[in-house]
Short mmCIF file of C-alpha atoms and ligand atoms in Angstrom, two decimals:
data_model
loop_
_atom_site.label_atom_id
_atom_site.label_comp_id
_atom_site.label_asym_id
_atom_site.label_seq_id
_atom_site.Cartn_x
_atom_site.Cartn_y
_atom_site.Cartn_z
CA MET A 937 -14.80 -0.03 -18.29
CA THR A 938 -11.22 0.50 -18.28
CA ARG A 939 -8.87 -1.81 -20.54
CA ILE A 940 -6.07 -3.30 -18.43
CA THR A 941 -3.08 -4.91 -18.63
CA ILE A 942 -1.74 -7.01 -15.94
CA ILE A 943 2.35 -7.22 -15.63
CA GLY A 944 3.05 -9.90 -13.00
CA TYR A 945 0.80 -13.24 -13.09
CA GLY A 946 1.26 -14.22 -9.32
CA LYS A 947 -1.12 -13.96 -6.68
CA MET A 948 -2.18 -10.54 -7.00
CA GLY A 949 -1.91 -10.90 -10.56
CA GLN A 950 -4.47 -13.57 -10.70
CA THR A 951 -6.59 -11.97 -8.25
CA ILE A 952 -6.44 -8.84 -9.97
CA GLU A 953 -7.70 -10.57 -13.27
CA ARG A 954 -10.39 -12.16 -11.42
CA LEU A 955 -11.77 -9.08 -9.46
CA ALA A 956 -11.73 -6.77 -12.48
CA LYS A 957 -13.65 -9.19 -14.81
CA GLU A 958 -16.13 -9.30 -12.26
CA LYS A 959 -16.51 -5.44 -12.01
CA GLY A 960 -16.87 -4.93 -15.92
CA HIS A 961 -13.34 -4.36 -16.64
CA LYS A 962 -11.61 -5.99 -19.68
CA ILE A 963 -8.20 -7.85 -19.43
CA VAL A 964 -6.43 -7.11 -22.65
CA SER A 965 -3.38 -8.70 -22.00
CA ILE A 966 -1.23 -10.65 -19.20
CA ILE A 967 2.56 -10.52 -19.31
CA ASP A 968 4.62 -12.82 -17.00
CA PRO A 969 7.90 -14.39 -18.78
CA ARG A 970 7.40 -17.72 -17.04
CA GLN A 971 3.67 -18.26 -16.89
CA GLU A 972 2.08 -20.25 -19.50
CA GLY A 973 -0.32 -18.27 -22.02
CA CYS A 974 1.10 -15.15 -21.01
CA PHE A 975 3.02 -12.49 -23.34
CA LYS A 976 6.75 -12.91 -22.11
CA GLU A 977 7.71 -9.28 -22.29
CA ILE A 978 6.43 -5.88 -22.38
CA ASN A 979 6.48 -4.80 -26.06
CA GLU A 980 4.22 -3.05 -28.69
CA GLU A 981 2.13 -6.10 -28.97
CA SER A 982 1.38 -6.97 -25.59
CA ILE A 983 0.53 -3.81 -24.37
CA LYS A 984 -1.65 -2.91 -27.47
CA GLY A 985 -5.24 -1.51 -26.30
CA ALA A 986 -4.51 -1.06 -22.87
CA ASP A 987 -5.38 2.02 -20.84
CA VAL A 988 -3.60 1.29 -17.93
CA CYS A 989 -0.99 -1.67 -16.93
CA ILE A 990 -1.13 -2.80 -13.51
CA ASP A 991 2.35 -3.99 -12.23
CA PHE A 992 2.59 -6.79 -9.19
CA THR A 993 5.85 -8.18 -10.20
CA HIS A 994 9.38 -8.32 -8.10
CA PRO A 995 11.31 -5.12 -6.62
CA SER A 996 14.09 -6.14 -9.10
CA ALA A 997 12.03 -5.68 -12.02
CA ALA A 998 9.36 -2.89 -11.12
CA VAL A 999 11.67 0.33 -12.59
CA ASP A 1000 12.51 -1.47 -15.75
CA ASN A 1001 8.70 -2.21 -16.32
CA ILE A 1002 7.83 1.37 -15.60
CA LYS A 1003 10.44 2.42 -18.01
CA LYS A 1004 9.20 0.05 -20.92
CA VAL A 1005 5.41 0.80 -20.22
CA ALA A 1006 6.17 4.58 -20.09
CA SER A 1007 8.12 4.33 -23.49
CA PHE A 1008 4.85 3.48 -25.02
CA GLY A 1009 2.97 6.31 -23.50
CA LYS A 1010 0.66 4.08 -21.36
CA ASN A 1011 -0.29 4.78 -17.81
CA ILE A 1012 0.55 2.32 -15.00
CA VAL A 1013 -0.43 1.20 -11.28
CA VAL A 1014 2.56 -0.12 -9.45
CA GLY A 1015 1.70 -2.67 -6.54
CA THR A 1016 5.11 -4.02 -6.82
CA THR A 1017 7.24 -2.91 -3.37
CA GLY A 1018 10.82 -2.56 -2.91
CA TRP A 1019 11.86 0.08 -5.39
CA TYR A 1020 11.54 3.23 -3.22
CA ASN A 1021 15.17 4.25 -3.59
CA GLN A 1022 14.59 4.80 -7.25
CA MET A 1023 11.64 7.00 -6.80
CA ASN A 1024 13.33 10.17 -8.23
CA GLU A 1025 14.42 8.27 -11.33
CA VAL A 1026 10.70 6.96 -11.55
CA LYS A 1027 9.31 10.33 -11.37
CA ARG A 1028 11.86 11.73 -14.18
CA ILE A 1029 10.39 8.92 -16.40
CA VAL A 1030 7.05 9.57 -15.56
CA GLU A 1031 7.74 13.89 -16.52
CA LYS A 1032 9.91 12.87 -19.39
CA ASN A 1033 7.31 10.17 -20.88
CA ASN A 1034 4.48 12.30 -20.43
CA ILE A 1035 1.97 9.52 -18.74
CA GLY A 1036 0.12 8.75 -15.14
CA LEU A 1037 1.76 6.96 -12.67
CA ILE A 1038 0.22 5.79 -9.32
CA TRP A 1039 2.06 3.64 -6.79
CA SER A 1040 1.13 2.06 -2.92
CA GLY A 1041 3.05 -0.32 -0.89
CA ASN A 1042 -0.57 -1.06 0.45
CA PHE A 1043 -3.22 -0.77 -1.92
CA LEU A 1044 -6.02 -1.69 0.81
CA ILE A 1045 -8.50 1.21 0.98
CA GLY A 1046 -9.53 0.40 4.58
CA VAL A 1047 -5.92 0.49 5.68
CA ASN A 1048 -5.28 3.92 4.07
CA ALA A 1049 -8.41 4.97 5.51
CA PHE A 1050 -7.00 4.00 9.14
CA PHE A 1051 -4.05 5.93 8.47
CA LYS A 1052 -6.07 8.75 7.94
CA ILE A 1053 -8.04 8.17 11.28
CA ILE A 1054 -4.89 7.56 12.72
CA GLU A 1055 -3.45 11.26 11.87
CA GLU A 1056 -6.49 13.07 12.73
CA SER A 1057 -6.98 11.09 16.28
CA ALA A 1058 -3.49 12.33 17.04
CA ARG A 1059 -4.29 15.78 16.37
CA ILE A 1060 -7.15 15.26 19.09
CA PHE A 1061 -5.25 13.46 21.26
CA ASN A 1062 -2.46 15.99 21.32
CA ASN A 1063 -5.02 18.46 23.47
CA LEU A 1064 -6.04 15.35 25.82
CA GLU A 1065 -3.11 15.30 28.41
CA ASP A 1066 -4.28 12.23 30.25
CA TYR A 1067 -4.23 9.98 27.34
CA ASP A 1068 -1.09 8.07 26.47
CA CYS A 1069 -0.53 6.07 23.36
CA LEU A 1070 0.24 2.32 22.55
CA ALA A 1071 0.01 0.36 19.79
CA TYR A 1072 0.69 -3.62 18.25
CA GLU A 1073 0.32 -5.76 15.43
CA MET A 1074 -0.65 -9.27 14.87
CA HIS A 1075 -0.11 -11.85 12.18
CA HIS A 1076 -0.41 -15.15 11.36
CA LYS A 1077 2.16 -17.77 12.26
CA MET A 1078 3.85 -18.02 8.39
CA LYS A 1079 4.69 -14.05 8.50
CA ALA A 1080 8.25 -14.09 7.94
CA ASP A 1081 9.32 -10.38 9.37
CA SER A 1082 8.26 -8.14 12.38
CA PRO A 1083 7.04 -5.54 12.80
CA SER A 1084 4.99 -5.42 9.52
CA GLY A 1085 5.60 -2.98 6.87
CA THR A 1086 2.04 -1.50 7.77
CA ALA A 1087 2.83 -1.11 11.36
CA LYS A 1088 6.04 0.98 10.56
CA MET A 1089 3.99 3.29 8.70
CA MET A 1090 1.51 3.29 11.49
CA SER A 1091 4.06 4.25 14.02
CA ASP A 1092 5.58 6.64 11.75
CA LEU A 1093 2.33 8.61 11.28
CA LEU A 1094 1.81 8.57 15.07
CA ILE A 1095 5.59 9.68 15.84
CA LYS A 1096 5.09 12.34 13.32
CA ASN A 1097 1.59 13.63 14.94
CA LEU A 1098 2.01 13.09 18.31
CA ASN A 1099 3.60 15.79 20.10
CA LYS A 1100 4.25 13.71 23.15
CA LYS A 1101 6.11 10.84 21.28
CA ASP A 1102 9.49 11.21 19.28
CA LYS A 1103 10.41 7.49 19.09
CA ALA A 1104 8.79 4.16 18.48
CA VAL A 1105 10.15 0.83 20.17
CA PHE A 1106 9.65 -2.29 18.73
CA LYS A 1107 11.67 -4.37 20.84
CA ILE A 1108 10.67 -6.23 24.11
CA LEU A 1109 11.26 -3.80 27.31
CA ASP A 1110 13.09 -4.99 30.35
CA ARG A 1111 12.34 -1.24 31.78
CA GLN A 1112 9.67 1.16 32.21
CA ILE A 1113 8.69 3.13 29.14
CA GLU A 1114 9.58 6.46 28.71
CA PRO A 1115 6.74 9.20 28.09
CA ASN A 1116 8.29 10.22 24.79
CA GLU A 1117 8.59 6.67 23.47
CA LEU A 1118 5.71 4.71 21.59
CA HIS A 1119 5.81 0.99 22.23
CA VAL A 1120 4.61 -0.84 18.91
CA ALA A 1121 4.43 -4.76 19.82
CA SER A 1122 4.75 -7.81 17.43
CA ILE A 1123 2.51 -10.96 18.27
CA ARG A 1124 2.69 -13.94 15.57
CA GLY A 1125 0.82 -17.23 15.83
CA GLY A 1126 -2.04 -19.28 14.38
CA SER A 1127 -3.87 -17.94 11.27
CA ILE A 1128 -4.42 -14.44 12.28
CA PRO A 1129 -4.89 -11.98 9.60
CA GLY A 1130 -3.09 -8.82 9.67
CA THR A 1131 -4.28 -6.66 12.40
CA HIS A 1132 -2.98 -3.52 13.53
CA GLU A 1133 -4.53 -1.42 16.52
CA VAL A 1134 -3.75 1.80 17.90
CA GLN A 1135 -4.93 2.71 21.65
CA PHE A 1136 -5.19 5.95 23.24
CA ASP A 1137 -5.06 5.11 27.05
CA SER A 1138 -6.15 7.28 30.41
CA PRO A 1139 -6.78 6.23 34.00
CA ASP A 1140 -10.40 6.13 33.07
CA ASP A 1141 -10.72 4.59 29.83
CA THR A 1142 -9.34 3.23 26.36
CA VAL A 1143 -10.06 4.69 22.82
CA SER A 1144 -9.06 2.09 20.45
CA ILE A 1145 -8.66 2.24 16.54
CA LYS A 1146 -8.39 -1.13 14.73
CA HIS A 1147 -7.93 -2.64 11.41
CA VAL A 1148 -8.55 -6.31 10.76
CA ALA A 1149 -7.59 -7.31 7.35
CA ARG A 1150 -9.68 -10.10 5.99
CA SER A 1151 -8.12 -11.54 2.42
CA ARG A 1152 -5.45 -10.21 -0.43
CA ASN A 1153 -8.91 -9.25 -2.03
CA GLY A 1154 -8.83 -5.69 -0.92
CA PHE A 1155 -5.37 -5.20 -2.27
CA ALA A 1156 -6.48 -6.11 -5.65
CA ASN A 1157 -9.68 -4.00 -5.50
CA GLY A 1158 -7.71 -0.96 -4.64
CA ALA A 1159 -5.30 -1.48 -7.44
CA ILE A 1160 -8.33 -1.51 -9.61
CA MET A 1161 -9.67 1.38 -8.02
CA ALA A 1162 -6.20 3.16 -8.68
CA ALA A 1163 -6.49 1.75 -12.47
CA GLN A 1164 -9.88 3.66 -12.85
CA PHE A 1165 -8.47 6.90 -10.91
CA ILE A 1166 -4.95 7.00 -12.99
CA GLU A 1167 -6.93 6.23 -16.69
CA GLY A 1168 -6.56 9.19 -18.63
CA LYS A 1169 -4.36 11.08 -16.22
CA LYS A 1170 -0.72 12.43 -16.49
CA GLY A 1171 1.56 12.93 -13.72
CA PHE A 1172 2.94 10.92 -10.63
CA PHE A 1173 0.39 10.21 -7.79
CA ASN A 1174 0.27 7.84 -4.89
CA ILE A 1175 -2.55 6.23 -2.79
CA ASN A 1176 -3.15 9.63 -0.99
CA ASP A 1177 -4.08 11.16 -4.01
CA LEU A 1178 -6.97 8.35 -4.48
CA MET A 1179 -8.12 8.61 -0.91
CA ASP A 1180 -8.47 12.51 -1.00
CA ASP A 1181 -10.39 11.96 -4.14
CA MET A 1182 -12.62 9.16 -2.75
CA ILE A 1183 -13.21 10.91 0.56
CA LYS A 1184 -14.33 14.47 -1.43
CA LYS A 1185 -16.87 12.50 -3.26
CA VAL A 1186 -18.33 11.58 0.24
N1 LIG B 1313 1.06 -2.76 -3.08
C1 LIG B 1313 0.10 -3.51 -2.51
O1 LIG B 1313 -1.03 -3.34 -1.75
C2 LIG B 1313 0.66 -5.00 -2.35
C3 LIG B 1313 -0.18 -6.14 -1.91
C4 LIG B 1313 0.53 -7.37 -1.75
C5 LIG B 1313 1.58 -7.49 -2.61
N2 LIG B 1313 2.29 -6.42 -3.05
C6 LIG B 1313 3.80 -6.79 -3.72
O2 LIG B 1313 3.47 -7.01 -4.94
C7 LIG B 1313 4.46 -7.82 -5.84
C8 LIG B 1313 3.93 -9.14 -6.51
O3 LIG B 1313 3.02 -9.90 -5.23
P1 LIG B 1313 2.49 -11.13 -5.12
O4 LIG B 1313 2.26 -11.74 -4.15
O5 LIG B 1313 1.89 -11.00 -6.56
O6 LIG B 1313 3.82 -11.98 -5.53
P2 LIG B 1313 4.03 -13.36 -6.41
O7 LIG B 1313 3.00 -14.70 -6.52
O8 LIG B 1313 5.49 -14.02 -6.49
O9 LIG B 1313 3.77 -12.91 -8.13
C9 LIG B 1313 4.61 -11.98 -8.62
C10 LIG B 1313 4.79 -12.93 -10.30
O10 LIG B 1313 5.30 -12.00 -11.25
C11 LIG B 1313 6.21 -12.38 -11.93
N3 LIG B 1313 7.24 -11.56 -12.79
C12 LIG B 1313 8.48 -11.29 -11.70
N4 LIG B 1313 9.14 -10.42 -13.19
C13 LIG B 1313 8.54 -10.02 -13.96
C14 LIG B 1313 8.62 -9.31 -15.03
N5 LIG B 1313 9.61 -8.63 -15.28
N6 LIG B 1313 7.63 -8.95 -16.03
C15 LIG B 1313 6.33 -9.39 -15.39
N7 LIG B 1313 6.01 -10.57 -14.37
C16 LIG B 1313 7.17 -10.66 -13.61
C17 LIG B 1313 6.66 -13.50 -11.28
O11 LIG B 1313 7.61 -14.47 -11.96
P3 LIG B 1313 8.51 -15.44 -11.59
O12 LIG B 1313 7.64 -16.43 -10.27
O13 LIG B 1313 8.51 -16.34 -12.42
O14 LIG B 1313 9.44 -14.51 -10.88
C18 LIG B 1313 5.30 -13.99 -10.53
O15 LIG B 1313 4.66 -14.91 -11.72
C19 LIG B 1313 5.47 -7.67 -4.30
O16 LIG B 1313 6.36 -6.81 -4.50
C20 LIG B 1313 4.61 -7.61 -2.88
O17 LIG B 1313 5.45 -7.17 -2.25
C21 LIG B 1313 1.99 -5.36 -3.04
#
């Protein structure tokens, strides 16, 4: 049982509250400046009794929240995105205050397993010269941006690990694709949940690796697992450390 303080009581904070309770963890407090019934700020009283804080707030708030949590010597899971240009400063805060921090832009465990499989498959297909590689992502019609952040991470991994590819192309092509280019297409429409697929294709067959997200519960479940992982630890960690820890146990 981990005693958790939730920082940010929006969509993610509320999902984490529900799922953490279902899993037998204790929510000791919830902090959100504008939500009724919540503590308004991070201070000694609002954070008292927590083993770990979980932050899903806003890019503009995350680093300040980390600083405050660290000043009370508490460990933290950071799910908020958009603060990564301050990574070095955050590392210094963690070291100076001797706390534990784990962060990820995507706490969905299946997506992180998908990334590990992509890395491994690139190593295999580097030795199989008949196979070309391509990728696509699909999302519902409400999604505001493309390509998705996950698609960018997927293509970065492929470019880093595939000998034949050194450039991702996200736009529509009005010419043949060059052999060194990896085409990553984006499709939008309907209610399609986040879907990412990589294909290794030869004249004779296709090998495909696909991830389909079903609900935001997966992000919350991953963040709760991260809270259990970081409890009692000191240092700066990311989702890869959690994945390695879980895979080791299999
Ligand atoms: N890592 C992952 O797996 C993952 C998954 C999903 C989302 N995210 C990220 O997590 C963040 C939150 O997502 P969401 O969907 O839960 O957003 P959301 O529904 O907008 O919730 C964020 C909540 O945090 C509150 N907040 C803002 N500043 C705060 C502060 N300083 N202290 C405490 N609470 C504060 C907001 O209040 P106001 O509305 O009044 O500003 C809002 O209630 C975003 O950065 C999103 O990109 C990450």
